[in-house]
PDB file of C-alpha atoms in Angstrom:
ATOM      1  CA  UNK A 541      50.562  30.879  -5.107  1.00 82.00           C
ATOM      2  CA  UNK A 542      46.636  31.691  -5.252  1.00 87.00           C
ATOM      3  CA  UNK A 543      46.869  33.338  -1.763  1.00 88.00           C
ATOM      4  CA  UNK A 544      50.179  35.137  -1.939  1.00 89.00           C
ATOM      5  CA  UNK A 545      48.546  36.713  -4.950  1.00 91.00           C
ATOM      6  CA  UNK A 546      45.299  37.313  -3.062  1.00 93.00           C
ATOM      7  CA  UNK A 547      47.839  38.873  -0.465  1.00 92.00           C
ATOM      8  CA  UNK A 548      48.582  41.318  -3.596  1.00 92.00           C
ATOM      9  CA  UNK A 549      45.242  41.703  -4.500  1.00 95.00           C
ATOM     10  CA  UNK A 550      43.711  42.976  -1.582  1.00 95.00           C
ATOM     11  CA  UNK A 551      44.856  46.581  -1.028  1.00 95.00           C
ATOM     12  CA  UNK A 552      43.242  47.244  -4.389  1.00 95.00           C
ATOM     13  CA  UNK A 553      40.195  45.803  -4.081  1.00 96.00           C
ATOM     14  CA  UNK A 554      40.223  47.097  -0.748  1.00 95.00           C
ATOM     15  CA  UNK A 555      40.347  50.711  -2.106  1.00 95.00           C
ATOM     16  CA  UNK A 556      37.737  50.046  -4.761  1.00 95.00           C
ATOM     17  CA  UNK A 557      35.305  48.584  -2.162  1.00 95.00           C
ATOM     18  CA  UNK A 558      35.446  45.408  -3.791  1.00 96.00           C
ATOM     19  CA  UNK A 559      35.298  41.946  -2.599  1.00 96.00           C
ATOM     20  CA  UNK A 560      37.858  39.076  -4.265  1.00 96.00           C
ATOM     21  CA  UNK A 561      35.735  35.992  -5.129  1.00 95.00           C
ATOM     22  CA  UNK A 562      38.273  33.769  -6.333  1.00 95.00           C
ATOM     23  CA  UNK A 563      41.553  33.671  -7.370  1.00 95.00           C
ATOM     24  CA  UNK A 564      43.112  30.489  -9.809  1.00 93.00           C
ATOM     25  CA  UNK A 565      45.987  29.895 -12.200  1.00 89.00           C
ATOM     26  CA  UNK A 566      45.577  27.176 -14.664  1.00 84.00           C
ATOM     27  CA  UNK A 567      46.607  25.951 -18.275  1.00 74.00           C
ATOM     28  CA  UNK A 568      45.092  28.821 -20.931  1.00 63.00           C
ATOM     29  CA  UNK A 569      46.614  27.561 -24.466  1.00 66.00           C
ATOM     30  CA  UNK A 570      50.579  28.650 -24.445  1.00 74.00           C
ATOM     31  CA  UNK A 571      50.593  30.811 -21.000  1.00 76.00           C
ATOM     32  CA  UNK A 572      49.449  30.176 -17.828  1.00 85.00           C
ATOM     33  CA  UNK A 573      45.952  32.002 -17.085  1.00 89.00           C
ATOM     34  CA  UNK A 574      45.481  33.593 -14.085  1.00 91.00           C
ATOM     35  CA  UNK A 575      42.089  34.219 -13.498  1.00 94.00           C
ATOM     36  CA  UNK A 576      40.442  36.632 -10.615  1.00 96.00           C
ATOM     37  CA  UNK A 577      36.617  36.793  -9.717  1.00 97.00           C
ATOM     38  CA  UNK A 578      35.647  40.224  -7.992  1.00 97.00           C
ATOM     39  CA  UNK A 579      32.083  42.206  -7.097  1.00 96.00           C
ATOM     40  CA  UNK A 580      30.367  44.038  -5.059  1.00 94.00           C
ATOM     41  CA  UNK A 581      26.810  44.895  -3.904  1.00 91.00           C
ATOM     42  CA  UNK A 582      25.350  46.790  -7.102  1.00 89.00           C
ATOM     43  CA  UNK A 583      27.843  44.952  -9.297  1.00 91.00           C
ATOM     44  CA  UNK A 584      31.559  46.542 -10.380  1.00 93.00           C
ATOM     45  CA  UNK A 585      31.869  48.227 -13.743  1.00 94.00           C
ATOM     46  CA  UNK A 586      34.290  47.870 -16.767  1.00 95.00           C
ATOM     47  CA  UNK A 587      36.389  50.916 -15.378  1.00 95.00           C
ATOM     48  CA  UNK A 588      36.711  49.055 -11.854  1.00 95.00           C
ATOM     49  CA  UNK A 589      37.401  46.323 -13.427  1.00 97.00           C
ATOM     50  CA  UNK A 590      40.384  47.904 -15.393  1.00 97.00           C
ATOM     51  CA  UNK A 591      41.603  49.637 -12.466  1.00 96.00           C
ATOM     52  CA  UNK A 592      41.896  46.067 -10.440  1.00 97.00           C
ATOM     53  CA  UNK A 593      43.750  44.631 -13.685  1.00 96.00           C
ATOM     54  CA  UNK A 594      46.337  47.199 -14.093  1.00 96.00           C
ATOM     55  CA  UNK A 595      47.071  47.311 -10.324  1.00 95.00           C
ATOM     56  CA  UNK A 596      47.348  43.264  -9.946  1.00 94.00           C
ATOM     57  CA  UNK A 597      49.523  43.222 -13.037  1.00 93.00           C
ATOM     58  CA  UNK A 598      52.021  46.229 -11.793  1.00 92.00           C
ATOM     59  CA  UNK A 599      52.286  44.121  -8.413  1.00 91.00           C
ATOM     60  CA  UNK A 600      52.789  40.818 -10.220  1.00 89.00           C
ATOM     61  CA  UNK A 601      55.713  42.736 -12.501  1.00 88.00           C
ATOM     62  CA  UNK A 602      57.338  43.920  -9.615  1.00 88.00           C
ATOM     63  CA  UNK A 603      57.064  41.022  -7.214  1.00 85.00           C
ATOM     64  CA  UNK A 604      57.945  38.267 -10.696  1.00 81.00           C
ATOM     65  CA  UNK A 605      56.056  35.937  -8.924  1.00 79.00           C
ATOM     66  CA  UNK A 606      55.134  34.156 -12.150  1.00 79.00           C
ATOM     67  CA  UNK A 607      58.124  32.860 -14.072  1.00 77.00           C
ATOM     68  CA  UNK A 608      56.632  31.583 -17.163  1.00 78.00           C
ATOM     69  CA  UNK A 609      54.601  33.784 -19.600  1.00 80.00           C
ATOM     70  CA  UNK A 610      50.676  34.256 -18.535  1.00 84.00           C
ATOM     71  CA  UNK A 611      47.389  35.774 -19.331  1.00 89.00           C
ATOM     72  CA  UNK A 612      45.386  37.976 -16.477  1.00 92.00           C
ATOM     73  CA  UNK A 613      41.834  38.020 -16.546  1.00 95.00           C
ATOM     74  CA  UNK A 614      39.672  40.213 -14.215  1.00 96.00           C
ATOM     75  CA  UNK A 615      36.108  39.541 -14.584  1.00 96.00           C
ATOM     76  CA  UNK A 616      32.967  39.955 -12.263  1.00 95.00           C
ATOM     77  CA  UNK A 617      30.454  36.602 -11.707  1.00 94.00           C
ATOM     78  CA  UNK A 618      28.057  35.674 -14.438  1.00 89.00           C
ATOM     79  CA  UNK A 619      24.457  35.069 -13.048  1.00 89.00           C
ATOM     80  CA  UNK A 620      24.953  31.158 -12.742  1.00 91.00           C
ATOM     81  CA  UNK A 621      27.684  31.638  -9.946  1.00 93.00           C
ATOM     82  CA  UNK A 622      26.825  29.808  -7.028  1.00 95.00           C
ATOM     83  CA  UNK A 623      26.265  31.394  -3.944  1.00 95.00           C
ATOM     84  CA  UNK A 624      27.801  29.827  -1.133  1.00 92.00           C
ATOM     85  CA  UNK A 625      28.503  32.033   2.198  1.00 92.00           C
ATOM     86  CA  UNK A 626      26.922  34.464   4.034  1.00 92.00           C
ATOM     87  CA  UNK A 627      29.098  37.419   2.687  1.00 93.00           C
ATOM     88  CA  UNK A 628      27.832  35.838  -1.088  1.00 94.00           C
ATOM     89  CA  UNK A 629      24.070  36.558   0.723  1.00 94.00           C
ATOM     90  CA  UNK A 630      24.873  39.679   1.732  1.00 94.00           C
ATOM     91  CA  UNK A 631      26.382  40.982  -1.062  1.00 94.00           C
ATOM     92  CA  UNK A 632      23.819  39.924  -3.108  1.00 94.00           C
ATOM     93  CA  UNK A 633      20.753  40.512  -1.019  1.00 95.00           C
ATOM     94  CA  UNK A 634      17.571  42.207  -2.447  1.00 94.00           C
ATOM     95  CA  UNK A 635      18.548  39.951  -5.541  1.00 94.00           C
ATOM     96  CA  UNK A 636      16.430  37.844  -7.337  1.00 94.00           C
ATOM     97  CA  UNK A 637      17.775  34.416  -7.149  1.00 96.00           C
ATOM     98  CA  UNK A 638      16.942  30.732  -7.854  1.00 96.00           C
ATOM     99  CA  UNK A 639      17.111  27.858  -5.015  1.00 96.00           C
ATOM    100  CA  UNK A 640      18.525  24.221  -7.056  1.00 96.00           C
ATOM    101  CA  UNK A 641      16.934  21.893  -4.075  1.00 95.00           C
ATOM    102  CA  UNK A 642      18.333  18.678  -2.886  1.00 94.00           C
ATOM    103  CA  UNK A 643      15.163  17.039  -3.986  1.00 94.00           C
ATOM    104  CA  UNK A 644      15.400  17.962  -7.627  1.00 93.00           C
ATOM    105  CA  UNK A 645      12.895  20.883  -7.379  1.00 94.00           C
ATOM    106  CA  UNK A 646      13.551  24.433  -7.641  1.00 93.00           C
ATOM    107  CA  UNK A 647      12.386  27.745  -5.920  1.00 92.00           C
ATOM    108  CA  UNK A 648      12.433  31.034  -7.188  1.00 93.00           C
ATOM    109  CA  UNK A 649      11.973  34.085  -4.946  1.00 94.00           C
ATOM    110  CA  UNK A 650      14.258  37.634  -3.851  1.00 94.00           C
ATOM    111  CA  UNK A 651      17.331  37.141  -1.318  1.00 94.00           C
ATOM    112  CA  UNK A 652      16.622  38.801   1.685  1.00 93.00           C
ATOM    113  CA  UNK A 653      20.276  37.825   2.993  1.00 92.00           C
ATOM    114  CA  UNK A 654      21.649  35.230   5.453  1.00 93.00           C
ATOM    115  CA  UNK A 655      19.354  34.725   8.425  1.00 88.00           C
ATOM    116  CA  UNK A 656      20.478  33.710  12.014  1.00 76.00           C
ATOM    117  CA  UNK A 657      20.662  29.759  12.623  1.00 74.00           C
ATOM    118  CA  UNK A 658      22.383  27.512  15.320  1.00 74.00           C
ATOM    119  CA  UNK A 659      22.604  24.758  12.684  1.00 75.00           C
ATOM    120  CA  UNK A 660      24.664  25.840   9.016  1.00 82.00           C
ATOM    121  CA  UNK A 661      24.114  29.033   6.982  1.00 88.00           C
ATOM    122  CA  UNK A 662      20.564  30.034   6.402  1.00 93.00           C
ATOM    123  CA  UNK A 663      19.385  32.615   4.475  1.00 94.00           C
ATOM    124  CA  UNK A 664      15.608  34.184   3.575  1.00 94.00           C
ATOM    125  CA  UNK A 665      13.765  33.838   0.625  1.00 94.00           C
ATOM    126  CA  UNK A 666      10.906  36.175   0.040  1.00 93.00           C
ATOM    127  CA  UNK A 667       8.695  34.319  -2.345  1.00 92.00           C
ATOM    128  CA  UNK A 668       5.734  35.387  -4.327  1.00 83.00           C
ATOM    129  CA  UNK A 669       2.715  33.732  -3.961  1.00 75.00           C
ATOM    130  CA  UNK A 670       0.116  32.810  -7.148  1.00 75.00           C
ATOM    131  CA  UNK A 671      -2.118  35.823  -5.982  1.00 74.00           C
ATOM    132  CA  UNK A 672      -1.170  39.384  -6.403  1.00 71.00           C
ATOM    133  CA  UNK A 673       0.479  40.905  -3.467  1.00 72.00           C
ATOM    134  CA  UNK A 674       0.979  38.013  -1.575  1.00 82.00           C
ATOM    135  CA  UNK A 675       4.240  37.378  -0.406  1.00 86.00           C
ATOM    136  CA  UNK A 676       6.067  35.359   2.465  1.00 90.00           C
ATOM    137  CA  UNK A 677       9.157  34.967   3.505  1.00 91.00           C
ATOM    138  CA  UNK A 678      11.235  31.103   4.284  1.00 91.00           C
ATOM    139  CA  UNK A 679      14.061  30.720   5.446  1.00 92.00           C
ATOM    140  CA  UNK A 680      16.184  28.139   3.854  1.00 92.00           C
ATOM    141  CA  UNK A 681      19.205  26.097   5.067  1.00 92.00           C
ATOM    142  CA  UNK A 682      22.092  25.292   2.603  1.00 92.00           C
ATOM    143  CA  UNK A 683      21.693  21.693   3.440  1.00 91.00           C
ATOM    144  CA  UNK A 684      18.201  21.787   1.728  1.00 92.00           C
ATOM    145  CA  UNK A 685      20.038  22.702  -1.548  1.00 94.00           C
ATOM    146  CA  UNK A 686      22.568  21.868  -3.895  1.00 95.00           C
ATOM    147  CA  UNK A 687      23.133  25.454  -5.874  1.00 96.00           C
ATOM    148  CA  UNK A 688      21.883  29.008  -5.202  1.00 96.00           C
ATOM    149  CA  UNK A 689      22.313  31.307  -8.033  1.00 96.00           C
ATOM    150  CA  UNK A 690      21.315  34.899  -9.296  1.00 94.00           C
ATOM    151  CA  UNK A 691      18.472  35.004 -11.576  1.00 93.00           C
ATOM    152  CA  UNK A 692      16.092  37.361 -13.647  1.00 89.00           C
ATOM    153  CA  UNK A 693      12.451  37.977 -12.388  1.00 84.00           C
ATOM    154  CA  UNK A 694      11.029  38.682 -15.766  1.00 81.00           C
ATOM    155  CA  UNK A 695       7.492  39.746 -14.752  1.00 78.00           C
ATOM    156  CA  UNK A 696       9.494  42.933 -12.835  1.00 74.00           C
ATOM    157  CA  UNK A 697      11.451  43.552 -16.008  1.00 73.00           C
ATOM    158  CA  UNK A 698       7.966  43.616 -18.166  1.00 75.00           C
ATOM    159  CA  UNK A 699       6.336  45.455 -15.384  1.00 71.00           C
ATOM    160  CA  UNK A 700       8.999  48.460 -15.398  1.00 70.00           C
ATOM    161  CA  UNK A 701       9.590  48.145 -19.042  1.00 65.00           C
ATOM    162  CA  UNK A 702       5.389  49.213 -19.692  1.00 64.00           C
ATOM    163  CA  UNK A 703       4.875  52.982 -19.823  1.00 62.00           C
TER     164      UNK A 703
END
C-alpha cells in the first residue's frame, strides 16, 4: 500500500522539488494514520508542506485506496532523523551534523556530502580542530557508525548572533 501511495505521491513532490523520505500507515487512536516524511536541500516550508497534503489527499479521495477512516500527516524530518544514503548526504550537505560511532564515541563536524568509496557509502566530515582556523576533513564509512544525524553548531549561532 506504502508504495502505490508513493506512486501517488510523486508527481507532487516532483513539482515542488521535493524528495519523499518515507511513507507508513499505522494504528493512530480510531483511524488509521498515514504518515509521509518529505524535504529538500534548504528545508520545505509550511506552505509546501500544505500544498503536498492537499494534493496526496485529492489523489487518495479519488483513487479510495483507503477503506477505513484515516488521518494524513505531512511533516518534514526533525533534526534527530538518521541519515542513511547518499541522496540523505547530499541533500543535507554543508549541514552541521553529529557522527553516533560504533565504538560508543561521537564526532561532531559539517557534512561535506557522500564521498567516492569501493567499499559501502562514505561520506566527508569537515571537523574543527581545538585551534582557531584549523580544520580537516575525514572521510567516514557508515560501517564506522551506528546513527548520523543533523545537529546545531552553537558557537556559529553565537558567532552570527554578536553585532
Amino acid at each position: 500500500m506504502e508504495s502505490v501511495i508513493e506512486s501517488l505521491l510523486q508527481p507532487i513532490t516532483d513539482e515542488l522539488g521535493v524528495d519523499i523520505l518515507k511513507v507508513s500507515i499505522g494504528s493512530g487512536g480510531r483511524s488509521q494514520l498515514l504518515r509521509v516524511v518529505v524535504d529538500r536541500a534548504g528545508g520545505i516550508d509550511s506552505d509546501g508542506l500544505e500544498r503536498i497534503s492537499r494534493g496526496l489527499a485529492l489523489q487518495l479521495d479519488a483513487e479510495d485506496l483507503i477503506k477505513s477512516a484515516f488521518r494524513l500527516e505531512v511533516t518534514s524530518p526533525g533534526l534527530d532523523w538518521p541519515l542513511q544514503n547518499a541522496a540523505d548526504f547530499e541533500r543535507y550537505r554543508n549541514d552541521w551534523v553529529k557522527v553516533l560511532r560504533m565504538d560508543g564515541t561521537s564526532q561532531e563536524g559539517r557534512n561535506l556530502g557522500p564521498a567516492e568509496s569501493e567499499g559501502g557509502l562514505c561520506f566527508t566530515l569537515l571537523v574543527e580542530g581545538k585551534k582557531a582556523g584549523f580544520t580537516k576533513e575525514i572521510i567516514i564509512g557508515m560501517e564506522e557508525v551506528s546513527k548520523v544525524v543533523r545537529a546545531i553548531n552553537w558557537k556559529e549561532v553565537s558567532r552570527k548572533s554578536k553585532p
